[in-house]
Each structure stands twice: as C-alpha cells, then as structure tokens.
PDB file of C-alpha atoms and ligand atoms in Angstrom:
ATOM      1  CA  MET V  23      49.126 -90.681  81.547  1.00 62.00           C
ATOM      2  CA  SER V  24      45.867 -91.464  83.355  1.00 82.00           C
ATOM      3  CA  GLY V  25      43.793 -89.060  85.460  1.00 96.00           C
ATOM      4  CA  LEU V  26      42.955 -85.576  84.282  1.00 98.00           C
ATOM      5  CA  ALA V  27      45.368 -82.936  83.000  1.00 98.00           C
ATOM      6  CA  VAL V  28      44.549 -79.359  82.088  1.00 98.00           C
ATOM      7  CA  THR V  29      47.270 -77.189  80.579  1.00 98.00           C
ATOM      8  CA  ASN V  30      47.187 -73.434  80.057  1.00 98.00           C
ATOM      9  CA  LEU V  31      43.430 -73.376  79.410  1.00 98.00           C
ATOM     10  CA  THR V  32      41.902 -70.099  78.294  1.00 98.00           C
ATOM     11  CA  TYR V  33      38.311 -69.073  77.617  1.00 98.00           C
ATOM     12  CA  ALA V  34      36.423 -65.770  77.340  1.00 98.00           C
ATOM     13  CA  TYR V  35      32.777 -64.753  76.862  1.00 98.00           C
ATOM     14  CA  GLY V  36      33.329 -61.816  74.498  1.00 96.00           C
ATOM     15  CA  SER V  37      35.624 -59.482  76.407  1.00 96.00           C
ATOM     16  CA  LYS V  38      34.865 -61.218  79.730  1.00 97.00           C
ATOM     17  CA  GLN V  39      37.794 -63.509  80.579  1.00 97.00           C
ATOM     18  CA  ALA V  40      36.424 -66.636  82.313  1.00 98.00           C
ATOM     19  CA  LEU V  41      39.576 -68.826  82.388  1.00 98.00           C
ATOM     20  CA  SER V  42      43.128 -67.455  82.145  1.00 98.00           C
ATOM     21  CA  GLY V  43      46.015 -69.909  81.745  1.00 98.00           C
ATOM     22  CA  VAL V  44      44.462 -72.578  83.974  1.00 98.00           C
ATOM     23  CA  SER V  45      46.734 -75.579  84.585  1.00 98.00           C
ATOM     24  CA  PHE V  46      46.462 -78.485  87.019  1.00 98.00           C
ATOM     25  CA  HIS V  47      46.680 -82.250  87.122  1.00 97.00           C
ATOM     26  CA  VAL V  48      44.642 -84.812  89.055  1.00 98.00           C
ATOM     27  CA  ALA V  49      46.292 -88.225  89.363  1.00 97.00           C
ATOM     28  CA  GLN V  50      44.238 -91.400  88.994  1.00 96.00           C
ATOM     29  CA  GLY V  51      42.356 -92.299  92.184  1.00 96.00           C
ATOM     30  CA  ARG V  52      42.637 -88.840  93.679  1.00 97.00           C
ATOM     31  CA  PHE V  53      39.818 -86.610  94.913  1.00 97.00           C
ATOM     32  CA  CYS V  54      40.504 -83.039  93.821  1.00 98.00           C
ATOM     33  CA  ALA V  55      38.394 -80.164  95.089  1.00 97.00           C
ATOM     34  CA  LEU V  56      38.058 -77.273  92.653  1.00 98.00           C
ATOM     35  CA  LEU V  57      37.355 -74.541  95.165  1.00 97.00           C
ATOM     36  CA  GLY V  58      36.262 -71.094  94.052  1.00 97.00           C
ATOM     37  CA  PRO V  59      33.668 -68.459  94.855  1.00 95.00           C
ATOM     38  CA  ASN V  60      30.728 -67.772  92.517  1.00 94.00           C
ATOM     39  CA  GLY V  61      31.952 -66.495  89.173  1.00 96.00           C
ATOM     40  CA  ALA V  62      35.422 -68.038  89.553  1.00 97.00           C
ATOM     41  CA  GLY V  63      35.061 -69.998  86.294  1.00 98.00           C
ATOM     42  CA  LYS V  64      34.292 -73.493  87.653  1.00 98.00           C
ATOM     43  CA  SER V  65      31.285 -74.237  85.426  1.00 97.00           C
ATOM     44  CA  THR V  66      33.053 -72.742  82.413  1.00 98.00           C
ATOM     45  CA  LEU V  67      35.904 -75.175  83.046  1.00 98.00           C
ATOM     46  CA  PHE V  68      33.404 -78.069  83.210  1.00 97.00           C
ATOM     47  CA  ASN V  69      31.871 -76.958  79.920  1.00 97.00           C
ATOM     48  CA  LEU V  70      35.332 -77.137  78.341  1.00 98.00           C
ATOM     49  CA  LEU V  71      36.111 -80.508  79.951  1.00 97.00           C
ATOM     50  CA  THR V  72      32.880 -81.974  78.510  1.00 96.00           C
ATOM     51  CA  ARG V  73      33.463 -80.324  75.122  1.00 96.00           C
ATOM     52  CA  LEU V  74      30.275 -78.265  75.241  1.00 95.00           C
ATOM     53  CA  PHE V  75      32.585 -75.299  74.635  1.00 96.00           C
ATOM     54  CA  THR V  76      35.854 -75.242  72.701  1.00 96.00           C
ATOM     55  CA  PRO V  77      38.835 -73.722  74.532  1.00 96.00           C
ATOM     56  CA  HIS V  78      40.407 -70.573  73.088  1.00 97.00           C
ATOM     57  CA  GLY V  79      43.784 -71.963  74.101  1.00 97.00           C
ATOM     58  CA  GLY V  80      45.354 -74.808  76.003  1.00 98.00           C
ATOM     59  CA  GLN V  81      44.962 -78.554  76.236  1.00 98.00           C
ATOM     60  CA  ILE V  82      42.823 -81.132  78.084  1.00 98.00           C
ATOM     61  CA  GLU V  83      43.734 -84.782  78.606  1.00 98.00           C
ATOM     62  CA  VAL V  84      41.226 -87.302  80.000  1.00 98.00           C
ATOM     63  CA  ALA V  85      42.707 -90.674  81.000  1.00 97.00           C
ATOM     64  CA  GLY V  86      45.593 -90.045  78.618  1.00 96.00           C
ATOM     65  CA  HIS V  87      43.405 -89.010  75.654  1.00 97.00           C
ATOM     66  CA  ASP V  88      43.666 -85.527  74.189  1.00 98.00           C
ATOM     67  CA  LEU V  89      40.118 -84.114  74.157  1.00 97.00           C
ATOM     68  CA  ALA V  90      40.591 -82.041  70.990  1.00 97.00           C
ATOM     69  CA  ARG V  91      42.337 -84.729  68.949  1.00 97.00           C
ATOM     70  CA  HIS V  92      40.560 -87.843  70.246  1.00 97.00           C
ATOM     71  CA  PRO V  93      37.226 -86.599  71.603  1.00 96.00           C
ATOM     72  CA  ARG V  94      35.385 -89.938  71.484  1.00 94.00           C
ATOM     73  CA  ALA V  95      38.051 -91.749  73.471  1.00 95.00           C
ATOM     74  CA  ALA V  96      38.394 -88.893  75.951  1.00 97.00           C
ATOM     75  CA  LEU V  97      34.639 -88.401  76.477  1.00 95.00           C
ATOM     76  CA  GLY V  98      34.127 -92.159  76.815  1.00 94.00           C
ATOM     77  CA  HIS V  99      36.236 -92.033  79.983  1.00 96.00           C
ATOM     78  CA  LEU V 100      34.351 -89.102  81.456  1.00 97.00           C
ATOM     79  CA  GLY V 101      31.365 -89.121  83.825  1.00 96.00           C
ATOM     80  CA  ILE V 102      29.623 -85.848  84.637  1.00 95.00           C
ATOM     81  CA  VAL V 103      27.135 -84.443  87.137  1.00 95.00           C
ATOM     82  CA  PHE V 104      26.202 -80.922  86.059  1.00 93.00           C
ATOM     83  CA  GLN V 105      25.394 -78.036  88.399  1.00 89.00           C
ATOM     84  CA  GLN V 106      21.743 -78.085  87.309  1.00 90.00           C
ATOM     85  CA  THR V 107      19.855 -81.385  87.646  1.00 89.00           C
ATOM     86  CA  THR V 108      19.406 -83.094  84.284  1.00 92.00           C
ATOM     87  CA  LEU V 109      17.123 -86.009  85.242  1.00 96.00           C
ATOM     88  CA  ASP V 110      13.896 -86.440  83.293  1.00 96.00           C
ATOM     89  CA  LEU V 111      11.453 -85.923  86.158  1.00 96.00           C
ATOM     90  CA  ASP V 112       8.634 -87.874  84.479  1.00 97.00           C
ATOM     91  CA  LEU V 113      10.745 -91.024  84.150  1.00 97.00           C
ATOM     92  CA  SER V 114      11.607 -93.455  86.931  1.00 97.00           C
ATOM     93  CA  VAL V 115      15.159 -93.645  88.232  1.00 98.00           C
ATOM     94  CA  GLN V 116      15.585 -96.923  86.330  1.00 96.00           C
ATOM     95  CA  GLN V 117      14.287 -95.376  83.091  1.00 97.00           C
ATOM     96  CA  ASN V 118      16.583 -92.360  83.450  1.00 97.00           C
ATOM     97  CA  LEU V 119      19.549 -94.659  83.816  1.00 97.00           C
ATOM     98  CA  SER V 120      18.464 -97.017  81.011  1.00 96.00           C
ATOM     99  CA  TYR V 121      18.161 -94.101  78.622  1.00 95.00           C
ATOM    100  CA  PHE V 122      21.657 -92.947  79.512  1.00 94.00           C
ATOM    101  CA  ALA V 123      23.018 -96.510  79.158  1.00 95.00           C
ATOM    102  CA  ALA V 124      21.519 -96.674  75.664  1.00 94.00           C
ATOM    103  CA  LEU V 125      23.275 -93.410  74.750  1.00 90.00           C
ATOM    104  CA  HIS V 126      26.506 -95.172  75.650  1.00 90.00           C
ATOM    105  CA  GLY V 127      25.618 -98.184  73.521  1.00 90.00           C
ATOM    106  CA  LEU V 128      24.706-100.394  76.490  1.00 92.00           C
ATOM    107  CA  ALA V 129      21.543-102.498  76.313  1.00 91.00           C
ATOM    108  CA  GLY V 130      19.988-105.702  77.593  1.00 93.00           C
ATOM    109  CA  ARG V 131      21.544-107.701  80.389  1.00 95.00           C
ATOM    110  CA  LYS V 132      24.792-105.749  80.388  1.00 94.00           C
ATOM    111  CA  ALA V 133      22.933-102.455  80.835  1.00 95.00           C
ATOM    112  CA  ARG V 134      20.781-103.901  83.632  1.00 95.00           C
ATOM    113  CA  HIS V 135      23.855-105.212  85.396  1.00 95.00           C
ATOM    114  CA  ARG V 136      25.658-101.863  85.186  1.00 95.00           C
ATOM    115  CA  ILE V 137      22.553 -99.959  86.327  1.00 96.00           C
ATOM    116  CA  ASP V 138      22.000-102.251  89.317  1.00 96.00           C
ATOM    117  CA  ALA V 139      25.661-101.959  90.319  1.00 95.00           C
ATOM    118  CA  ALA V 140      25.602 -98.156  90.067  1.00 94.00           C
ATOM    119  CA  LEU V 141      22.356 -97.909  92.066  1.00 96.00           C
ATOM    120  CA  ASP V 142      23.752-100.278  94.710  1.00 94.00           C
ATOM    121  CA  ARG V 143      26.852 -98.145  95.043  1.00 90.00           C
ATOM    122  CA  LEU V 144      24.738 -95.094  95.868  1.00 91.00           C
ATOM    123  CA  ASP V 145      22.267 -97.018  98.061  1.00 91.00           C
ATOM    124  CA  MET V 146      19.516 -96.228  95.534  1.00 94.00           C
ATOM    125  CA  ARG V 147      18.475 -99.702  94.360  1.00 95.00           C
ATOM    126  CA  GLU V 148      15.192 -99.727  96.272  1.00 96.00           C
ATOM    127  CA  ARG V 149      14.188 -96.430  94.621  1.00 96.00           C
ATOM    128  CA  ALA V 150      14.733 -97.662  91.061  1.00 97.00           C
ATOM    129  CA  GLY V 151      10.995 -97.700  90.288  1.00 97.00           C
ATOM    130  CA  GLU V 152      10.207 -94.260  91.704  1.00 97.00           C
ATOM    131  CA  LYS V 153       9.658 -91.299  89.441  1.00 98.00           C
ATOM    132  CA  ALA V 154      12.508 -88.785  89.667  1.00 97.00           C
ATOM    133  CA  ARG V 155       9.923 -86.101  90.464  1.00 97.00           C
ATOM    134  CA  THR V 156       8.969 -87.795  93.736  1.00 97.00           C
ATOM    135  CA  LEU V 157      12.580 -87.991  95.007  1.00 96.00           C
ATOM    136  CA  ASN V 158      13.996 -85.451  97.433  1.00 94.00           C
ATOM    137  CA  GLY V 159      17.009 -83.354  96.403  1.00 93.00           C
ATOM    138  CA  GLY V 160      19.554 -85.716  97.955  1.00 93.00           C
ATOM    139  CA  HIS V 161      18.115 -88.793  96.235  1.00 95.00           C
ATOM    140  CA  ARG V 162      17.971 -86.965  92.898  1.00 95.00           C
ATOM    141  CA  ARG V 163      21.660 -86.159  93.258  1.00 95.00           C
ATOM    142  CA  ARG V 164      22.447 -89.755  94.152  1.00 94.00           C
ATOM    143  CA  ALA V 165      20.508 -90.938  91.091  1.00 96.00           C
ATOM    144  CA  GLU V 166      22.560 -88.559  88.942  1.00 96.00           C
ATOM    145  CA  ILE V 167      25.834 -89.785  90.422  1.00 95.00           C
ATOM    146  CA  ALA V 168      24.721 -93.385  89.806  1.00 96.00           C
ATOM    147  CA  ARG V 169      23.894 -92.424  86.215  1.00 96.00           C
ATOM    148  CA  SER V 170      27.359 -90.888  85.766  1.00 96.00           C
ATOM    149  CA  LEU V 171      28.940 -94.234  86.741  1.00 95.00           C
ATOM    150  CA  ILE V 172      27.081 -96.537  84.316  1.00 95.00           C
ATOM    151  CA  HIS V 173      29.727 -96.504  81.575  1.00 94.00           C
ATOM    152  CA  ASP V 174      32.449 -97.010  84.215  1.00 93.00           C
ATOM    153  CA  PRO V 175      34.314 -93.754  83.529  1.00 95.00           C
ATOM    154  CA  ALA V 176      37.872 -93.269  84.814  1.00 96.00           C
ATOM    155  CA  VAL V 177      37.283 -89.589  85.530  1.00 98.00           C
ATOM    156  CA  LEU V 178      34.230 -88.119  87.285  1.00 97.00           C
ATOM    157  CA  LEU V 179      33.309 -84.447  87.225  1.00 97.00           C
ATOM    158  CA  LEU V 180      30.802 -83.058  89.734  1.00 97.00           C
ATOM    159  CA  ASP V 181      29.824 -79.391  89.580  1.00 97.00           C
ATOM    160  CA  GLU V 182      28.613 -78.136  92.987  1.00 96.00           C
ATOM    161  CA  PRO V 183      26.581 -81.324  93.512  1.00 94.00           C
ATOM    162  CA  THR V 184      25.543 -80.456  97.066  1.00 93.00           C
ATOM    163  CA  VAL V 185      23.997 -77.025  96.484  1.00 89.00           C
ATOM    164  CA  GLY V 186      20.587 -76.771  98.128  1.00 86.00           C
ATOM    165  CA  LEU V 187      20.950 -79.961 100.178  1.00 90.00           C
ATOM    166  CA  ASP V 188      20.740 -80.154 103.971  1.00 89.00           C
ATOM    167  CA  ALA V 189      23.920 -80.644 106.003  1.00 90.00           C
ATOM    168  CA  ALA V 190      23.526 -84.395 106.592  1.00 90.00           C
ATOM    169  CA  THR V 191      22.801 -85.138 102.920  1.00 90.00           C
ATOM    170  CA  ARG V 192      25.654 -82.875 101.857  1.00 92.00           C
ATOM    171  CA  GLN V 193      27.998 -84.793 104.102  1.00 92.00           C
ATOM    172  CA  ALA V 194      26.744 -88.174 102.823  1.00 91.00           C
ATOM    173  CA  ILE V 195      27.181 -87.216  99.165  1.00 92.00           C
ATOM    174  CA  THR V 196      30.640 -85.772  99.814  1.00 94.00           C
ATOM    175  CA  ALA V 197      31.566 -89.059 101.526  1.00 93.00           C
ATOM    176  CA  TYR V 198      30.283 -91.087  98.536  1.00 91.00           C
ATOM    177  CA  ALA V 199      32.477 -89.094  96.182  1.00 94.00           C
ATOM    178  CA  HIS V 200      35.523 -89.639  98.389  1.00 95.00           C
ATOM    179  CA  GLN V 201      34.735 -93.360  98.412  1.00 94.00           C
ATOM    180  CA  LEU V 202      34.656 -93.412  94.604  1.00 94.00           C
ATOM    181  CA  ALA V 203      38.162 -91.902  94.565  1.00 95.00           C
ATOM    182  CA  GLU V 204      39.348 -94.535  97.036  1.00 94.00           C
ATOM    183  CA  ASP V 205      37.964 -97.157  94.639  1.00 93.00           C
ATOM    184  CA  GLY V 206      40.172 -95.754  91.860  1.00 94.00           C
ATOM    185  CA  LYS V 207      38.094 -93.078  90.126  1.00 96.00           C
ATOM    186  CA  THR V 208      39.660 -89.700  89.469  1.00 98.00           C
ATOM    187  CA  VAL V 209      37.240 -87.150  90.934  1.00 98.00           C
ATOM    188  CA  LEU V 210      37.048 -83.417  90.252  1.00 98.00           C
ATOM    189  CA  TRP V 211      34.561 -81.825  92.651  1.00 98.00           C
ATOM    190  CA  ALA V 212      33.654 -78.171  92.197  1.00 98.00           C
ATOM    191  CA  THR V 213      32.528 -76.315  95.291  1.00 96.00           C
ATOM    192  CA  HIS V 214      32.578 -72.941  97.003  1.00 94.00           C
ATOM    193  CA  LEU V 215      32.446 -74.574 100.458  1.00 93.00           C
ATOM    194  CA  THR V 216      35.717 -75.227 102.283  1.00 93.00           C
ATOM    195  CA  ASP V 217      34.052 -77.725 104.636  1.00 90.00           C
ATOM    196  CA  GLU V 218      33.648 -80.162 101.713  1.00 92.00           C
ATOM    197  CA  VAL V 219      37.441 -80.410 101.374  1.00 93.00           C
ATOM    198  CA  ALA V 220      39.199 -83.086 103.481  1.00 92.00           C
ATOM    199  CA  VAL V 221      42.808 -82.594 104.593  1.00 90.00           C
ATOM    200  CA  GLN V 222      44.030 -85.466 102.413  1.00 93.00           C
ATOM    201  CA  ASP V 223      42.381 -84.096  99.227  1.00 96.00           C
ATOM    202  CA  ASP V 224      44.104 -82.413  96.324  1.00 97.00           C
ATOM    203  CA  LEU V 225      43.017 -78.827  95.946  1.00 97.00           C
ATOM    204  CA  VAL V 226      42.840 -76.254  93.159  1.00 98.00           C
ATOM    205  CA  ILE V 227      41.766 -72.772  94.206  1.00 97.00           C
ATOM    206  CA  LEU V 228      40.217 -70.831  91.326  1.00 98.00           C
ATOM    207  CA  HIS V 229      39.358 -67.152  91.606  1.00 97.00           C
ATOM    208  CA  LYS V 230      38.430 -64.619  88.920  1.00 97.00           C
ATOM    209  CA  SER V 231      39.489 -66.997  86.106  1.00 98.00           C
ATOM    210  CA  ARG V 232      42.915 -67.807  87.580  1.00 98.00           C
ATOM    211  CA  VAL V 233      44.404 -70.641  89.625  1.00 97.00           C
ATOM    212  CA  LEU V 234      45.647 -69.147  92.902  1.00 96.00           C
ATOM    213  CA  ALA V 235      46.939 -72.342  94.475  1.00 95.00           C
ATOM    214  CA  THR V 236      47.305 -76.051  93.716  1.00 96.00           C
ATOM    215  CA  GLY V 237      48.572 -78.858  95.917  1.00 94.00           C
ATOM    216  CA  ASP V 238      47.338 -80.871  98.850  1.00 92.00           C
ATOM    217  CA  ALA V 239      44.685 -79.244 100.993  1.00 92.00           C
ATOM    218  CA  ALA V 240      46.672 -79.589 104.226  1.00 89.00           C
ATOM    219  CA  SER V 241      49.704 -77.698 102.970  1.00 90.00           C
ATOM    220  CA  ILE V 242      47.663 -74.988 101.216  1.00 89.00           C
ATOM    221  CA  GLY V 243      45.876 -74.371 104.515  1.00 84.00           C
ATOM    222  CA  GLY V 244      49.249 -74.355 106.289  1.00 83.00           C
ATOM    223  CA  GLU V 245      49.059 -73.063 109.838  1.00 81.00           C
ATOM    224  CA  TYR V 246      45.630 -71.534 109.145  1.00 82.00           C
ATOM    225  CA  SER V 247      42.346 -73.315 108.621  1.00 87.00           C
ATOM    226  CA  LEU V 248      41.562 -73.826 104.951  1.00 90.00           C
ATOM    227  CA  LYS V 249      38.604 -71.487 105.361  1.00 91.00           C
ATOM    228  CA  GLU V 250      40.787 -68.619 106.635  1.00 91.00           C
ATOM    229  CA  ARG V 251      43.342 -69.244 103.893  1.00 91.00           C
ATOM    230  CA  PHE V 252      40.639 -69.351 101.205  1.00 93.00           C
ATOM    231  CA  LEU V 253      39.049 -66.126 102.435  1.00 91.00           C
ATOM    232  CA  SER V 254      42.371 -64.303 102.573  1.00 90.00           C
ATOM    233  CA  LEU V 255      43.352 -65.541  99.082  1.00 91.00           C
ATOM    234  CA  THR V 256      40.047 -64.600  97.476  1.00 91.00           C
ATOM    235  CA  GLY V 257      39.528 -61.434  99.494  1.00 86.00           C
ATOM    236  CA  ALA V 258      36.027 -62.521 100.524  1.00 65.00           C
ATOM    237  CA  ALA V 259      34.554 -61.399 103.819  1.00 52.00           C
ATOM    238  CA  ALA V 260      34.469 -64.012 106.604  1.00 45.00           C
TER     239      ALA V 260
HETATM  240  P1  ADP J  30      31.364 -70.465  88.611  1.00 54.68           P
HETATM  241  O1  ADP J  30      30.815 -71.721  88.083  1.00 54.68           O
HETATM  242  O2  ADP J  30      32.684 -70.602  89.295  1.00 54.68           O
HETATM  243  O3  ADP J  30      30.372 -69.710  89.471  1.00 54.68           O
HETATM  244  P2  ADP J  30      31.152 -69.556  85.836  1.00 54.68           P
HETATM  245  O4  ADP J  30      32.060 -70.404  85.038  1.00 54.68           O
HETATM  246  O5  ADP J  30      29.713 -69.861  85.799  1.00 54.68           O
HETATM  247  O6  ADP J  30      31.696 -69.512  87.359  1.00 54.68           O
HETATM  248  O7  ADP J  30      31.358 -68.040  85.398  1.00 54.68           O
HETATM  249  C1  ADP J  30      32.649 -67.465  85.263  1.00 54.68           C
HETATM  250  C2  ADP J  30      32.506 -66.033  84.772  1.00 54.68           C
HETATM  251  O8  ADP J  30      32.004 -66.026  83.449  1.00 54.68           O
HETATM  252  C3  ADP J  30      31.539 -65.196  85.610  1.00 54.68           C
HETATM  253  O9  ADP J  30      32.031 -63.881  85.672  1.00 54.68           O
HETATM  254  C4  ADP J  30      30.258 -65.262  84.806  1.00 54.68           C
HETATM  255  O10 ADP J  30      29.480 -64.105  85.032  1.00 54.68           O
HETATM  256  C5  ADP J  30      30.773 -65.312  83.384  1.00 54.68           C
HETATM  257  N1  ADP J  30      29.860 -66.068  82.512  1.00 54.68           N
HETATM  258  C6  ADP J  30      29.424 -67.330  82.682  1.00 54.68           C
HETATM  259  N2  ADP J  30      28.624 -67.712  81.668  1.00 54.68           N
HETATM  260  C7  ADP J  30      28.542 -66.654  80.831  1.00 54.68           C
HETATM  261  C8  ADP J  30      27.878 -66.415  79.595  1.00 54.68           C
HETATM  262  N3  ADP J  30      27.136 -67.359  79.012  1.00 54.68           N
HETATM  263  N4  ADP J  30      28.044 -65.190  79.024  1.00 54.68           N
HETATM  264  C9  ADP J  30      28.800 -64.245  79.595  1.00 54.68           C
HETATM  265  N5  ADP J  30      29.476 -64.401  80.751  1.00 54.68           N
HETATM  266  C10 ADP J  30      29.342 -65.585  81.373  1.00 54.68           C
HETATM  267 MG1   MG J  31      29.112 -72.811  88.547  1.00 54.68          MG
END
C-alpha cells in the first residue's frame, strides 16, 4: 500500500499521554490536514513518523514500508519540514540544499539537477545564492520545502509550516503544498488553523492525544463551517 498509514499509535512522556490509539490513513496523492489545537500531539506524531522517537505501541507504514521493520526504506520515502526552522543560516540556499542532497547520497550533476528542480518548483531558483539569514520567513519556509523534495519522497510531512508568516505568504505556501499533492505526493500538513483546510482535503482532527474525527473536510464540517465544528469538538472558545 502506498501513502501513509498510522495504526493504533501510542506515546507518553512519563505519565503524560501524548498520543492515544491514533489511527488514520492518507492515500497517495492526497492532502491531509492534521488539525489540532496546541498540545494536541501533532509534533509528537511527527517525531514518531520520522523515527526520532519510538512508539510505545502501534504501527507506521510509509509508502508501504513498515517504519519499525524497514526503517531505511520507509525513511527514504519521507520528506519533512519541522515546526522549527532547521536551515543553516550562515549557508546559502544552494549550500543548504547541497548538504542535504549529500546526506541522501546525491552528488555532482544529479544533485544539481534535483536541487534546481526543487528550487524551481518553489519559485526560489533566483535566491539560490543568498544566505538563508537574509531571507524573509516565507522564503526560508520555501527553501525548506524545496529541501524536503530533493530526494523525491513519496510522502511529505509539514509541521505548522506557516506559523509566523503573513496572510499572503501563508496562503501561497498552503497553495504550494496542495499543488504537490495534485502532482502525486502524499502530504500530511499539521496546523491549528481551519482556514488552511480546503473543502476537498482529507482531515484528521486531533485533540488531547486522541483522533476526534477523520474523513473529508466537507463532510466533517457538515452543515456548519469547519471552524464552528472544530471549536465545538475541541471545546475551544470562538
Ligand atoms: P502539538 O504539536 O499538537 O502542539 P505536542 O506533540 O508538542 O503537541 O505536545 C503534546 C503534549 O505532550 C502536550 O501536552 C505537551 O505539553 C506534551 N509534551 C510535548 N513534548 C514534551 C516533552 N518533551 N516532555 C513532556 N511533555 C511533552
Ligand atoms: Mg507542534
């Protein structure tokens, strides 16, 4: 099976339960919003998906590869943009991407080709020579998304990639991620903002370590707006 599958995933920090029996599936080429307020467990889930943490129970499959049993194959199909920026600010965009390509065993002409293609996709080619430090927040995020594409992963994980960006940049980056799904990538996009979810998206609502709803965004919203539905499910104030 391709795409991303998470089955009965459990994780706790000491006595603090962070994920409780979390299950969902994202089919290949789908954009899935992982929607949950702060503290829901989104970043913990990403740490399990990238194998930084080991689950206390449950199973993860990336592009058909079991993460625990075949970690190299599974991780090779995974691209990730973490919540905190991880660019080296003293390197140029090109150097940041070259370093990452080398980590994936890509060098020479092949690496240059992949880097150029990824930068083109994010409209970042003309900034290749600029130091990451001189880029604004939106361009840093775009550089990170380009970096996550270099090894041509089947599954892309983005953890609240629009936090701190202005509305126009937020909208542009959300649109890029939807475009990547249309081009065949499986995208898992963590957010606490309902306006980043499009009606045609898949949706997983996570709250206090548990999945409250999965399905397509339009039917989860039902007769209400997704925002109203989300606030009533999570008990947050409007
Ligand atoms: P989100 O990304 O949805 O905001 P997190 O996965 O960061 O949620 O956190 C889920 C829960 O786990 C929260 O209650 C948070 O306080 C707790 N948590 C996160 N990291 C740690 C940690 N290193 N030690 C203890 N508790 C943690
Ligand atoms: Mg988080």
